[in-house]
Amino acid sequence: MVVAVLALAACGGESKQRADDPGRILTEQVGRGPQTAFIIRPDVEGPLPVVLFLHGWGATLPPNYRPWLDHLARRGNVVIYPRYQDSVLSPPDQVLGNLIAGTRLALAKADARPRSLVVVGHSAGGALSADYAAIAGQAGLPAPRAILSLYPGRSLRGVAASIPEVAPEEIPAATRIVALAGSRDTVVGTAPAQRIVASATRVPRGRRSYVLIRDPAVADHLGPQRAGLDSRRVFWERLDKLIVQARADRG
């Protein structure tokens, strides 16, 4: 599976699109089709630290998480948002290769500091955040300092098709891992988040944690996608703190 993913990631082209919003956040698009990636950054000179933001299944465009993306950019980050799929009908076994291809194009284009990389993902993107951490070195991409996996899942409950897993045992020891599950998440449940943390055995136990979110305002599957005060407190603030902590690590 790894060989197929890397072969798929070698494909892809580039096109450009840039726009300024009222908050002086710049957005640029590279690649095409499912290997598209969006680069979202503050209107300042770089190089800047980088966050890889992996969306949930079908949420292929930045407006699905725009308030959070802008928040990260205003905190001085380049945010890379790979599309990785054309639609909800995209073959699950192709999305990681698409993600790698789009991320590679975006990193080549963005004025970023790749060694500062932190990955955050929601739902399918939460599962893919662990896959990226496990395969990045083999793919010639920067290893993340940390991953925040929010309500991760590889398939809907009761659905056979799923995103293939890259063994979490391959995640490098220096990675910080935080995986969250929601007590009211009836879409993916809690098992995928628990598995990421339990199976990433190269990472010391003190650097990986599983958190069950019980707050009813955000414990459902779409809690991380909302931008209300509760979601900002539970998800945005946790990522902000993880970024600071991870980038303060030596190395």
PDB file of N, CA and C in Angstrom, residues 47-142:
ATOM      1  N   PRO A  47      10.164  33.357   5.999  1.00  0.00           N
ATOM      2  CA  PRO A  47       9.405  32.104   6.132  1.00  0.00           C
ATOM      3  C   PRO A  47       8.652  32.018   7.458  1.00  0.00           C
ATOM      4  N   LEU A  48       7.540  31.313   7.434  1.00  0.00           N
ATOM      5  CA  LEU A  48       6.665  31.193   8.587  1.00  0.00           C
ATOM      6  C   LEU A  48       6.524  29.728   8.995  1.00  0.00           C
ATOM      7  N   PRO A  49       6.202  29.476  10.269  1.00  0.00           N
ATOM      8  CA  PRO A  49       5.905  28.101  10.688  1.00  0.00           C
ATOM      9  C   PRO A  49       4.658  27.594   9.977  1.00  0.00           C
ATOM     10  N   VAL A  50       4.529  26.276   9.916  1.00  0.00           N
ATOM     11  CA  VAL A  50       3.491  25.691   9.059  1.00  0.00           C
ATOM     12  C   VAL A  50       2.608  24.712   9.823  1.00  0.00           C
ATOM     13  N   VAL A  51       1.315  24.762   9.513  1.00  0.00           N
ATOM     14  CA  VAL A  51       0.316  23.824  10.027  1.00  0.00           C
ATOM     15  C   VAL A  51      -0.319  23.118   8.837  1.00  0.00           C
ATOM     16  N   LEU A  52      -0.375  21.800   8.893  1.00  0.00           N
ATOM     17  CA  LEU A  52      -1.080  21.000   7.890  1.00  0.00           C
ATOM     18  C   LEU A  52      -2.463  20.688   8.443  1.00  0.00           C
ATOM     19  N   PHE A  53      -3.502  21.162   7.765  1.00  0.00           N
ATOM     20  CA  PHE A  53      -4.882  21.039   8.248  1.00  0.00           C
ATOM     21  C   PHE A  53      -5.624  20.057   7.344  1.00  0.00           C
ATOM     22  N   LEU A  54      -6.057  18.933   7.920  1.00  0.00           N
ATOM     23  CA  LEU A  54      -6.676  17.850   7.155  1.00  0.00           C
ATOM     24  C   LEU A  54      -8.169  17.775   7.480  1.00  0.00           C
ATOM     25  N   HIS A  55      -8.979  18.056   6.479  1.00  0.00           N
ATOM     26  CA  HIS A  55     -10.421  18.189   6.658  1.00  0.00           C
ATOM     27  C   HIS A  55     -11.117  16.844   6.802  1.00  0.00           C
ATOM     28  N   GLY A  56     -12.373  16.905   7.208  1.00  0.00           N
ATOM     29  CA  GLY A  56     -13.212  15.720   7.261  1.00  0.00           C
ATOM     30  C   GLY A  56     -13.687  15.304   5.880  1.00  0.00           C
ATOM     31  N   TRP A  57     -14.223  14.088   5.793  1.00  0.00           N
ATOM     32  CA  TRP A  57     -14.614  13.509   4.510  1.00  0.00           C
ATOM     33  C   TRP A  57     -15.614  14.414   3.789  1.00  0.00           C
ATOM     34  N   GLY A  58     -15.264  14.820   2.581  1.00  0.00           N
ATOM     35  CA  GLY A  58     -16.141  15.641   1.765  1.00  0.00           C
ATOM     36  C   GLY A  58     -16.038  17.134   2.001  1.00  0.00           C
ATOM     37  N   ALA A  59     -15.367  17.565   3.052  1.00  0.00           N
ATOM     38  CA  ALA A  59     -15.237  19.000   3.362  1.00  0.00           C
ATOM     39  C   ALA A  59     -14.016  19.562   2.644  1.00  0.00           C
ATOM     40  N   THR A  60     -14.036  19.499   1.318  1.00  0.00           N
ATOM     41  CA  THR A  60     -12.825  19.674   0.515  1.00  0.00           C
ATOM     42  C   THR A  60     -12.351  21.112   0.362  1.00  0.00           C
ATOM     43  N   LEU A  61     -13.166  22.084   0.725  1.00  0.00           N
ATOM     44  CA  LEU A  61     -12.812  23.484   0.496  1.00  0.00           C
ATOM     45  C   LEU A  61     -12.640  24.233   1.815  1.00  0.00           C
ATOM     46  N   PRO A  62     -11.751  25.214   1.862  1.00  0.00           N
ATOM     47  CA  PRO A  62     -11.471  25.944   3.100  1.00  0.00           C
ATOM     48  C   PRO A  62     -12.676  26.560   3.798  1.00  0.00           C
ATOM     49  N   PRO A  63     -13.747  27.015   3.105  1.00  0.00           N
ATOM     50  CA  PRO A  63     -14.872  27.594   3.844  1.00  0.00           C
ATOM     51  C   PRO A  63     -15.463  26.685   4.915  1.00  0.00           C
ATOM     52  N   ASN A  64     -15.265  25.379   4.808  1.00  0.00           N
ATOM     53  CA  ASN A  64     -15.800  24.470   5.820  1.00  0.00           C
ATOM     54  C   ASN A  64     -15.170  24.677   7.190  1.00  0.00           C
ATOM     55  N   TYR A  65     -13.956  25.217   7.227  1.00  0.00           N
ATOM     56  CA  TYR A  65     -13.265  25.474   8.495  1.00  0.00           C
ATOM     57  C   TYR A  65     -12.686  26.890   8.519  1.00  0.00           C
ATOM     58  N   ARG A  66     -13.226  27.788   7.718  1.00  0.00           N
ATOM     59  CA  ARG A  66     -12.553  29.061   7.474  1.00  0.00           C
ATOM     60  C   ARG A  66     -12.232  29.859   8.737  1.00  0.00           C
ATOM     61  N   PRO A  67     -13.138  29.993   9.710  1.00  0.00           N
ATOM     62  CA  PRO A  67     -12.763  30.769  10.897  1.00  0.00           C
ATOM     63  C   PRO A  67     -11.523  30.220  11.598  1.00  0.00           C
ATOM     64  N   TRP A  68     -11.411  28.908  11.674  1.00  0.00           N
ATOM     65  CA  TRP A  68     -10.248  28.301  12.332  1.00  0.00           C
ATOM     66  C   TRP A  68      -8.992  28.492  11.491  1.00  0.00           C
ATOM     67  N   LEU A  69      -9.109  28.333  10.196  1.00  0.00           N
ATOM     68  CA  LEU A  69      -7.955  28.540   9.318  1.00  0.00           C
ATOM     69  C   LEU A  69      -7.440  29.974   9.435  1.00  0.00           C
ATOM     70  N   ASP A  70      -8.357  30.936   9.438  1.00  0.00           N
ATOM     71  CA  ASP A  70      -7.943  32.333   9.569  1.00  0.00           C
ATOM     72  C   ASP A  70      -7.319  32.596  10.932  1.00  0.00           C
ATOM     73  N   HIS A  71      -7.859  31.971  11.969  1.00  0.00           N
ATOM     74  CA  HIS A  71      -7.277  32.104  13.307  1.00  0.00           C
ATOM     75  C   HIS A  71      -5.824  31.631  13.319  1.00  0.00           C
ATOM     76  N   LEU A  72      -5.574  30.485  12.720  1.00  0.00           N
ATOM     77  CA  LEU A  72      -4.208  29.959  12.678  1.00  0.00           C
ATOM     78  C   LEU A  72      -3.291  30.871  11.874  1.00  0.00           C
ATOM     79  N   ALA A  73      -3.792  31.403  10.765  1.00  0.00           N
ATOM     80  CA  ALA A  73      -2.980  32.312   9.957  1.00  0.00           C
ATOM     81  C   ALA A  73      -2.681  33.597  10.716  1.00  0.00           C
ATOM     82  N   ARG A  74      -3.661  34.113  11.435  1.00  0.00           N
ATOM     83  CA  ARG A  74      -3.439  35.351  12.192  1.00  0.00           C
ATOM     84  C   ARG A  74      -2.468  35.143  13.343  1.00  0.00           C
ATOM     85  N   ARG A  75      -2.285  33.914  13.759  1.00  0.00           N
ATOM     86  CA  ARG A  75      -1.276  33.612  14.782  1.00  0.00           C
ATOM     87  C   ARG A  75       0.107  33.395  14.169  1.00  0.00           C
ATOM     88  N   GLY A  76       0.241  33.683  12.879  1.00  0.00           N
ATOM     89  CA  GLY A  76       1.549  33.676  12.246  1.00  0.00           C
ATOM     90  C   GLY A  76       1.924  32.413  11.516  1.00  0.00           C
ATOM     91  N   ASN A  77       0.954  31.542  11.244  1.00  0.00           N
ATOM     92  CA  ASN A  77       1.230  30.280  10.567  1.00  0.00           C
ATOM     93  C   ASN A  77       0.877  30.324   9.089  1.00  0.00           C
ATOM     94  N   VAL A  78       1.644  29.596   8.289  1.00  0.00           N
ATOM     95  CA  VAL A  78       1.187  29.184   6.970  1.00  0.00           C
ATOM     96  C   VAL A  78       0.352  27.918   7.172  1.00  0.00           C
ATOM     97  N   VAL A  79      -0.866  27.916   6.673  1.00  0.00           N
ATOM     98  CA  VAL A  79      -1.738  26.752   6.804  1.00  0.00           C
ATOM     99  C   VAL A  79      -1.889  26.096   5.432  1.00  0.00           C
ATOM    100  N   ILE A  80      -1.585  24.812   5.363  1.00  0.00           N
ATOM    101  CA  ILE A  80      -1.757  24.043   4.128  1.00  0.00           C
ATOM    102  C   ILE A  80      -2.995  23.167   4.282  1.00  0.00           C
ATOM    103  N   TYR A  81      -3.905  23.289   3.330  1.00  0.00           N
ATOM    104  CA  TYR A  81      -5.193  22.595   3.367  1.00  0.00           C
ATOM    105  C   TYR A  81      -5.324  21.744   2.101  1.00  0.00           C
ATOM    106  N   PRO A  82      -4.846  20.504   2.132  1.00  0.00           N
ATOM    107  CA  PRO A  82      -4.962  19.643   0.944  1.00  0.00           C
ATOM    108  C   PRO A  82      -6.412  19.222   0.710  1.00  0.00           C
ATOM    109  N   ARG A  83      -6.802  19.222  -0.544  1.00  0.00           N
ATOM    110  CA  ARG A  83      -8.167  18.793  -0.875  1.00  0.00           C
ATOM    111  C   ARG A  83      -8.298  17.274  -0.745  1.00  0.00           C
ATOM    112  N   TYR A  84      -7.420  16.535  -1.257  1.00  0.00           N
ATOM    113  CA  TYR A  84      -7.213  15.079  -1.222  1.00  0.00           C
ATOM    114  C   TYR A  84      -8.332  14.228  -1.819  1.00  0.00           C
ATOM    115  N   GLN A  85      -9.447  14.826  -2.213  1.00  0.00           N
ATOM    116  CA  GLN A  85     -10.522  14.055  -2.838  1.00  0.00           C
ATOM    117  C   GLN A  85     -11.367  15.005  -3.687  1.00  0.00           C
ATOM    118  N   ASP A  86     -12.025  14.455  -4.711  1.00  0.00           N
ATOM    119  CA  ASP A  86     -12.941  15.248  -5.527  1.00  0.00           C
ATOM    120  C   ASP A  86     -14.302  15.393  -4.872  1.00  0.00           C
ATOM    121  N   SER A  87     -14.753  14.334  -4.213  1.00  0.00           N
ATOM    122  CA  SER A  87     -16.092  14.329  -3.630  1.00  0.00           C
ATOM    123  C   SER A  87     -16.163  13.227  -2.584  1.00  0.00           C
ATOM    124  N   VAL A  88     -17.338  13.090  -1.982  1.00  0.00           N
ATOM    125  CA  VAL A  88     -17.527  12.026  -0.995  1.00  0.00           C
ATOM    126  C   VAL A  88     -17.436  10.647  -1.630  1.00  0.00           C
ATOM    127  N   LEU A  89     -17.491  10.571  -2.952  1.00  0.00           N
ATOM    128  CA  LEU A  89     -17.420   9.285  -3.653  1.00  0.00           C
ATOM    129  C   LEU A  89     -15.998   8.901  -4.041  1.00  0.00           C
ATOM    130  N   SER A  90     -15.013   9.701  -3.672  1.00  0.00           N
ATOM    131  CA  SER A  90     -13.624   9.395  -4.019  1.00  0.00           C
ATOM    132  C   SER A  90     -13.191   8.073  -3.400  1.00  0.00           C
ATOM    133  N   PRO A  91     -12.394   7.272  -4.113  1.00  0.00           N
ATOM    134  CA  PRO A  91     -11.919   5.996  -3.561  1.00  0.00           C
ATOM    135  C   PRO A  91     -11.077   6.219  -2.305  1.00  0.00           C
ATOM    136  N   PRO A  92     -11.436   5.601  -1.188  1.00  0.00           N
ATOM    137  CA  PRO A  92     -10.685   5.816   0.047  1.00  0.00           C
ATOM    138  C   PRO A  92      -9.210   5.442  -0.050  1.00  0.00           C
ATOM    139  N   ASP A  93      -8.873   4.467  -0.919  1.00  0.00           N
ATOM    140  CA  ASP A  93      -7.480   4.037  -0.997  1.00  0.00           C
ATOM    141  C   ASP A  93      -6.600   5.006  -1.785  1.00  0.00           C
ATOM    142  N   GLN A  94      -7.170   6.086  -2.311  1.00  0.00           N
ATOM    143  CA  GLN A  94      -6.386   7.069  -3.056  1.00  0.00           C
ATOM    144  C   GLN A  94      -6.138   8.366  -2.283  1.00  0.00           C
ATOM    145  N   VAL A  95      -6.825   8.550  -1.169  1.00  0.00           N
ATOM    146  CA  VAL A  95      -6.795   9.882  -0.554  1.00  0.00           C
ATOM    147  C   VAL A  95      -5.440  10.211   0.077  1.00  0.00           C
ATOM    148  N   LEU A  96      -4.752   9.233   0.640  1.00  0.00           N
ATOM    149  CA  LEU A  96      -3.458   9.538   1.243  1.00  0.00           C
ATOM    150  C   LEU A  96      -2.449   9.953   0.177  1.00  0.00           C
ATOM    151  N   GLY A  97      -2.431   9.262  -0.946  1.00  0.00           N
ATOM    152  CA  GLY A  97      -1.540   9.660  -2.029  1.00  0.00           C
ATOM    153  C   GLY A  97      -1.848  11.051  -2.542  1.00  0.00           C
ATOM    154  N   ASN A  98      -3.142  11.373  -2.661  1.00  0.00           N
ATOM    155  CA  ASN A  98      -3.524  12.719  -3.073  1.00  0.00           C
ATOM    156  C   ASN A  98      -3.075  13.758  -2.051  1.00  0.00           C
ATOM    157  N   LEU A  99      -3.247  13.425  -0.788  1.00  0.00           N
ATOM    158  CA  LEU A  99      -2.824  14.326   0.285  1.00  0.00           C
ATOM    159  C   LEU A  99      -1.325  14.609   0.199  1.00  0.00           C
ATOM    160  N   ILE A 100      -0.544  13.559   0.010  1.00  0.00           N
ATOM    161  CA  ILE A 100       0.905  13.718  -0.075  1.00  0.00           C
ATOM    162  C   ILE A 100       1.283  14.578  -1.274  1.00  0.00           C
ATOM    163  N   ALA A 101       0.640  14.333  -2.413  1.00  0.00           N
ATOM    164  CA  ALA A 101       0.952  15.107  -3.614  1.00  0.00           C
ATOM    165  C   ALA A 101       0.625  16.576  -3.426  1.00  0.00           C
ATOM    166  N   GLY A 102      -0.557  16.872  -2.894  1.00  0.00           N
ATOM    167  CA  GLY A 102      -0.937  18.261  -2.673  1.00  0.00           C
ATOM    168  C   GLY A 102      -0.064  18.948  -1.652  1.00  0.00           C
ATOM    169  N   THR A 103       0.277  18.229  -0.591  1.00  0.00           N
ATOM    170  CA  THR A 103       1.142  18.805   0.440  1.00  0.00           C
ATOM    171  C   THR A 103       2.525  19.095  -0.110  1.00  0.00           C
ATOM    172  N   ARG A 104       3.044  18.194  -0.925  1.00  0.00           N
ATOM    173  CA  ARG A 104       4.364  18.413  -1.522  1.00  0.00           C
ATOM    174  C   ARG A 104       4.376  19.688  -2.375  1.00  0.00           C
ATOM    175  N   LEU A 105       3.347  19.865  -3.197  1.00  0.00           N
ATOM    176  CA  LEU A 105       3.260  21.062  -4.030  1.00  0.00           C
ATOM    177  C   LEU A 105       3.165  22.323  -3.178  1.00  0.00           C
ATOM    178  N   ALA A 106       2.357  22.261  -2.127  1.00  0.00           N
ATOM    179  CA  ALA A 106       2.169  23.436  -1.281  1.00  0.00           C
ATOM    180  C   ALA A 106       3.441  23.801  -0.528  1.00  0.00           C
ATOM    181  N   LEU A 107       4.148  22.808  -0.020  1.00  0.00           N
ATOM    182  CA  LEU A 107       5.393  23.094   0.695  1.00  0.00           C
ATOM    183  C   LEU A 107       6.444  23.675  -0.239  1.00  0.00           C
ATOM    184  N   ALA A 108       6.451  23.237  -1.484  1.00  0.00           N
ATOM    185  CA  ALA A 108       7.401  23.783  -2.453  1.00  0.00           C
ATOM    186  C   ALA A 108       7.078  25.235  -2.786  1.00  0.00           C
ATOM    187  N   LYS A 109       5.807  25.598  -2.707  1.00  0.00           N
ATOM    188  CA  LYS A 109       5.376  26.944  -3.063  1.00  0.00           C
ATOM    189  C   LYS A 109       5.392  27.905  -1.880  1.00  0.00           C
ATOM    190  N   ALA A 110       5.019  27.426  -0.715  1.00  0.00           N
ATOM    191  CA  ALA A 110       4.873  28.295   0.452  1.00  0.00           C
ATOM    192  C   ALA A 110       6.231  28.706   1.002  1.00  0.00           C
ATOM    193  N   ASP A 111       6.290  29.897   1.518  1.00  0.00           N
ATOM    194  CA  ASP A 111       7.493  30.378   2.198  1.00  0.00           C
ATOM    195  C   ASP A 111       7.370  29.962   3.659  1.00  0.00           C
ATOM    196  N   ALA A 112       7.712  28.703   3.930  1.00  0.00           N
ATOM    197  CA  ALA A 112       7.441  28.096   5.228  1.00  0.00           C
ATOM    198  C   ALA A 112       8.691  27.449   5.802  1.00  0.00           C
ATOM    199  N   ARG A 113       8.645  27.204   7.111  1.00  0.00           N
ATOM    200  CA  ARG A 113       9.715  26.487   7.802  1.00  0.00           C
ATOM    201  C   ARG A 113       9.224  25.061   8.057  1.00  0.00           C
ATOM    202  N   PRO A 114       9.591  24.108   7.221  1.00  0.00           N
ATOM    203  CA  PRO A 114       8.995  22.772   7.305  1.00  0.00           C
ATOM    204  C   PRO A 114       9.281  22.042   8.608  1.00  0.00           C
ATOM    205  N   ARG A 115      10.391  22.343   9.259  1.00  0.00           N
ATOM    206  CA  ARG A 115      10.699  21.628  10.507  1.00  0.00           C
ATOM    207  C   ARG A 115       9.785  22.046  11.650  1.00  0.00           C
ATOM    208  N   SER A 116       8.982  23.083  11.443  1.00  0.00           N
ATOM    209  CA  SER A 116       8.034  23.532  12.468  1.00  0.00           C
ATOM    210  C   SER A 116       6.680  22.840  12.348  1.00  0.00           C
ATOM    211  N   LEU A 117       6.536  21.911  11.411  1.00  0.00           N
ATOM    212  CA  LEU A 117       5.226  21.377  11.032  1.00  0.00           C
ATOM    213  C   LEU A 117       4.463  20.746  12.195  1.00  0.00           C
ATOM    214  N   VAL A 118       3.202  21.143  12.316  1.00  0.00           N
ATOM    215  CA  VAL A 118       2.228  20.502  13.201  1.00  0.00           C
ATOM    216  C   VAL A 118       1.025  20.138  12.336  1.00  0.00           C
ATOM    217  N   VAL A 119       0.458  18.952  12.567  1.00  0.00           N
ATOM    218  CA  VAL A 119      -0.675  18.469  11.773  1.00  0.00           C
ATOM    219  C   VAL A 119      -1.913  18.394  12.653  1.00  0.00           C
ATOM    220  N   VAL A 120      -3.027  18.903  12.134  1.00  0.00           N
ATOM    221  CA  VAL A 120      -4.319  18.749  12.796  1.00  0.00           C
ATOM    222  C   VAL A 120      -5.295  18.182  11.783  1.00  0.00           C
ATOM    223  N   GLY A 121      -6.123  17.240  12.216  1.00  0.00           N
ATOM    224  CA  GLY A 121      -7.090  16.644  11.312  1.00  0.00           C
ATOM    225  C   GLY A 121      -8.378  16.312  12.028  1.00  0.00           C
ATOM    226  N   HIS A 122      -9.483  16.390  11.295  1.00  0.00           N
ATOM    227  CA  HIS A 122     -10.811  16.091  11.833  1.00  0.00           C
ATOM    228  C   HIS A 122     -11.437  14.946  11.046  1.00  0.00           C
ATOM    229  N   SER A 123     -12.027  13.998  11.749  1.00  0.00           N
ATOM    230  CA  SER A 123     -12.757  12.891  11.136  1.00  0.00           C
ATOM    231  C   SER A 123     -11.814  12.073  10.243  1.00  0.00           C
ATOM    232  N   ALA A 124     -12.087  11.963   8.952  1.00  0.00           N
ATOM    233  CA  ALA A 124     -11.146  11.277   8.064  1.00  0.00           C
ATOM    234  C   ALA A 124      -9.775  11.926   8.135  1.00  0.00           C
ATOM    235  N   GLY A 125      -9.755  13.257   8.237  1.00  0.00           N
ATOM    236  CA  GLY A 125      -8.480  13.959   8.367  1.00  0.00           C
ATOM    237  C   GLY A 125      -7.756  13.632   9.656  1.00  0.00           C
ATOM    238  N   GLY A 126      -8.501  13.293  10.703  1.00  0.00           N
ATOM    239  CA  GLY A 126      -7.862  12.871  11.944  1.00  0.00           C
ATOM    240  C   GLY A 126      -7.126  11.560  11.779  1.00  0.00           C
ATOM    241  N   ALA A 127      -7.748  10.610  11.066  1.00  0.00           N
ATOM    242  CA  ALA A 127      -7.063   9.352  10.767  1.00  0.00           C
ATOM    243  C   ALA A 127      -5.868   9.593   9.857  1.00  0.00           C
ATOM    244  N   LEU A 128      -6.043  10.454   8.864  1.00  0.00           N
ATOM    245  CA  LEU A 128      -4.955  10.745   7.929  1.00  0.00           C
ATOM    246  C   LEU A 128      -3.808  11.488   8.592  1.00  0.00           C
ATOM    247  N   SER A 129      -4.074  12.198   9.671  1.00  0.00           N
ATOM    248  CA  SER A 129      -2.973  12.869  10.369  1.00  0.00           C
ATOM    249  C   SER A 129      -1.986  11.847  10.915  1.00  0.00           C
ATOM    250  N   ALA A 130      -2.505  10.736  11.435  1.00  0.00           N
ATOM    251  CA  ALA A 130      -1.626   9.670  11.913  1.00  0.00           C
ATOM    252  C   ALA A 130      -0.917   8.990  10.748  1.00  0.00           C
ATOM    253  N   ASP A 131      -1.631   8.776   9.642  1.00  0.00           N
ATOM    254  CA  ASP A 131      -1.010   8.177   8.462  1.00  0.00           C
ATOM    255  C   ASP A 131       0.123   9.054   7.937  1.00  0.00           C
ATOM    256  N   TYR A 132      -0.120  10.361   7.869  1.00  0.00           N
ATOM    257  CA  TYR A 132       0.925  11.270   7.395  1.00  0.00           C
ATOM    258  C   TYR A 132       2.150  11.176   8.300  1.00  0.00           C
ATOM    259  N   ALA A 133       1.936  11.193   9.609  1.00  0.00           N
ATOM    260  CA  ALA A 133       3.072  11.122  10.532  1.00  0.00           C
ATOM    261  C   ALA A 133       3.861   9.834  10.335  1.00  0.00           C
ATOM    262  N   ALA A 134       3.160   8.741  10.028  1.00  0.00           N
ATOM    263  CA  ALA A 134       3.821   7.449   9.861  1.00  0.00           C
ATOM    264  C   ALA A 134       4.591   7.340   8.555  1.00  0.00           C
ATOM    265  N   ILE A 135       4.154   8.041   7.516  1.00  0.00           N
ATOM    266  CA  ILE A 135       4.728   7.850   6.178  1.00  0.00           C
ATOM    267  C   ILE A 135       5.564   9.029   5.706  1.00  0.00           C
ATOM    268  N   ALA A 136       5.552  10.142   6.425  1.00  0.00           N
ATOM    269  CA  ALA A 136       6.192  11.369   5.934  1.00  0.00           C
ATOM    270  C   ALA A 136       7.657  11.164   5.578  1.00  0.00           C
ATOM    271  N   GLY A 137       8.408  10.529   6.457  1.00  0.00           N
ATOM    272  CA  GLY A 137       9.829  10.338   6.187  1.00  0.00           C
ATOM    273  C   GLY A 137      10.069   9.519   4.941  1.00  0.00           C
ATOM    274  N   GLN A 138       9.303   8.466   4.758  1.00  0.00           N
ATOM    275  CA  GLN A 138       9.434   7.607   3.585  1.00  0.00           C
ATOM    276  C   GLN A 138       9.039   8.350   2.309  1.00  0.00           C
ATOM    277  N   ALA A 139       8.121   9.318   2.447  1.00  0.00           N
ATOM    278  CA  ALA A 139       7.661  10.093   1.297  1.00  0.00           C
ATOM    279  C   ALA A 139       8.546  11.303   1.013  1.00  0.00           C
ATOM    280  N   GLY A 140       9.570  11.526   1.833  1.00  0.00           N
ATOM    281  CA  GLY A 140      10.442  12.672   1.638  1.00  0.00           C
ATOM    282  C   GLY A 140       9.812  13.985   2.046  1.00  0.00           C
ATOM    283  N   LEU A 141       8.863  13.940   2.973  1.00  0.00           N
ATOM    284  CA  LEU A 141       8.188  15.126   3.478  1.00  0.00           C
ATOM    285  C   LEU A 141       8.563  15.345   4.939  1.00  0.00           C
ATOM    286  N   PRO A 142       8.383  16.566   5.449  1.00  0.00           N
ATOM    287  CA  PRO A 142       8.775  16.828   6.838  1.00  0.00           C
ATOM    288  C   PRO A 142       7.917  16.057   7.830  1.00  0.00           C
TER     289      PRO A 142
END
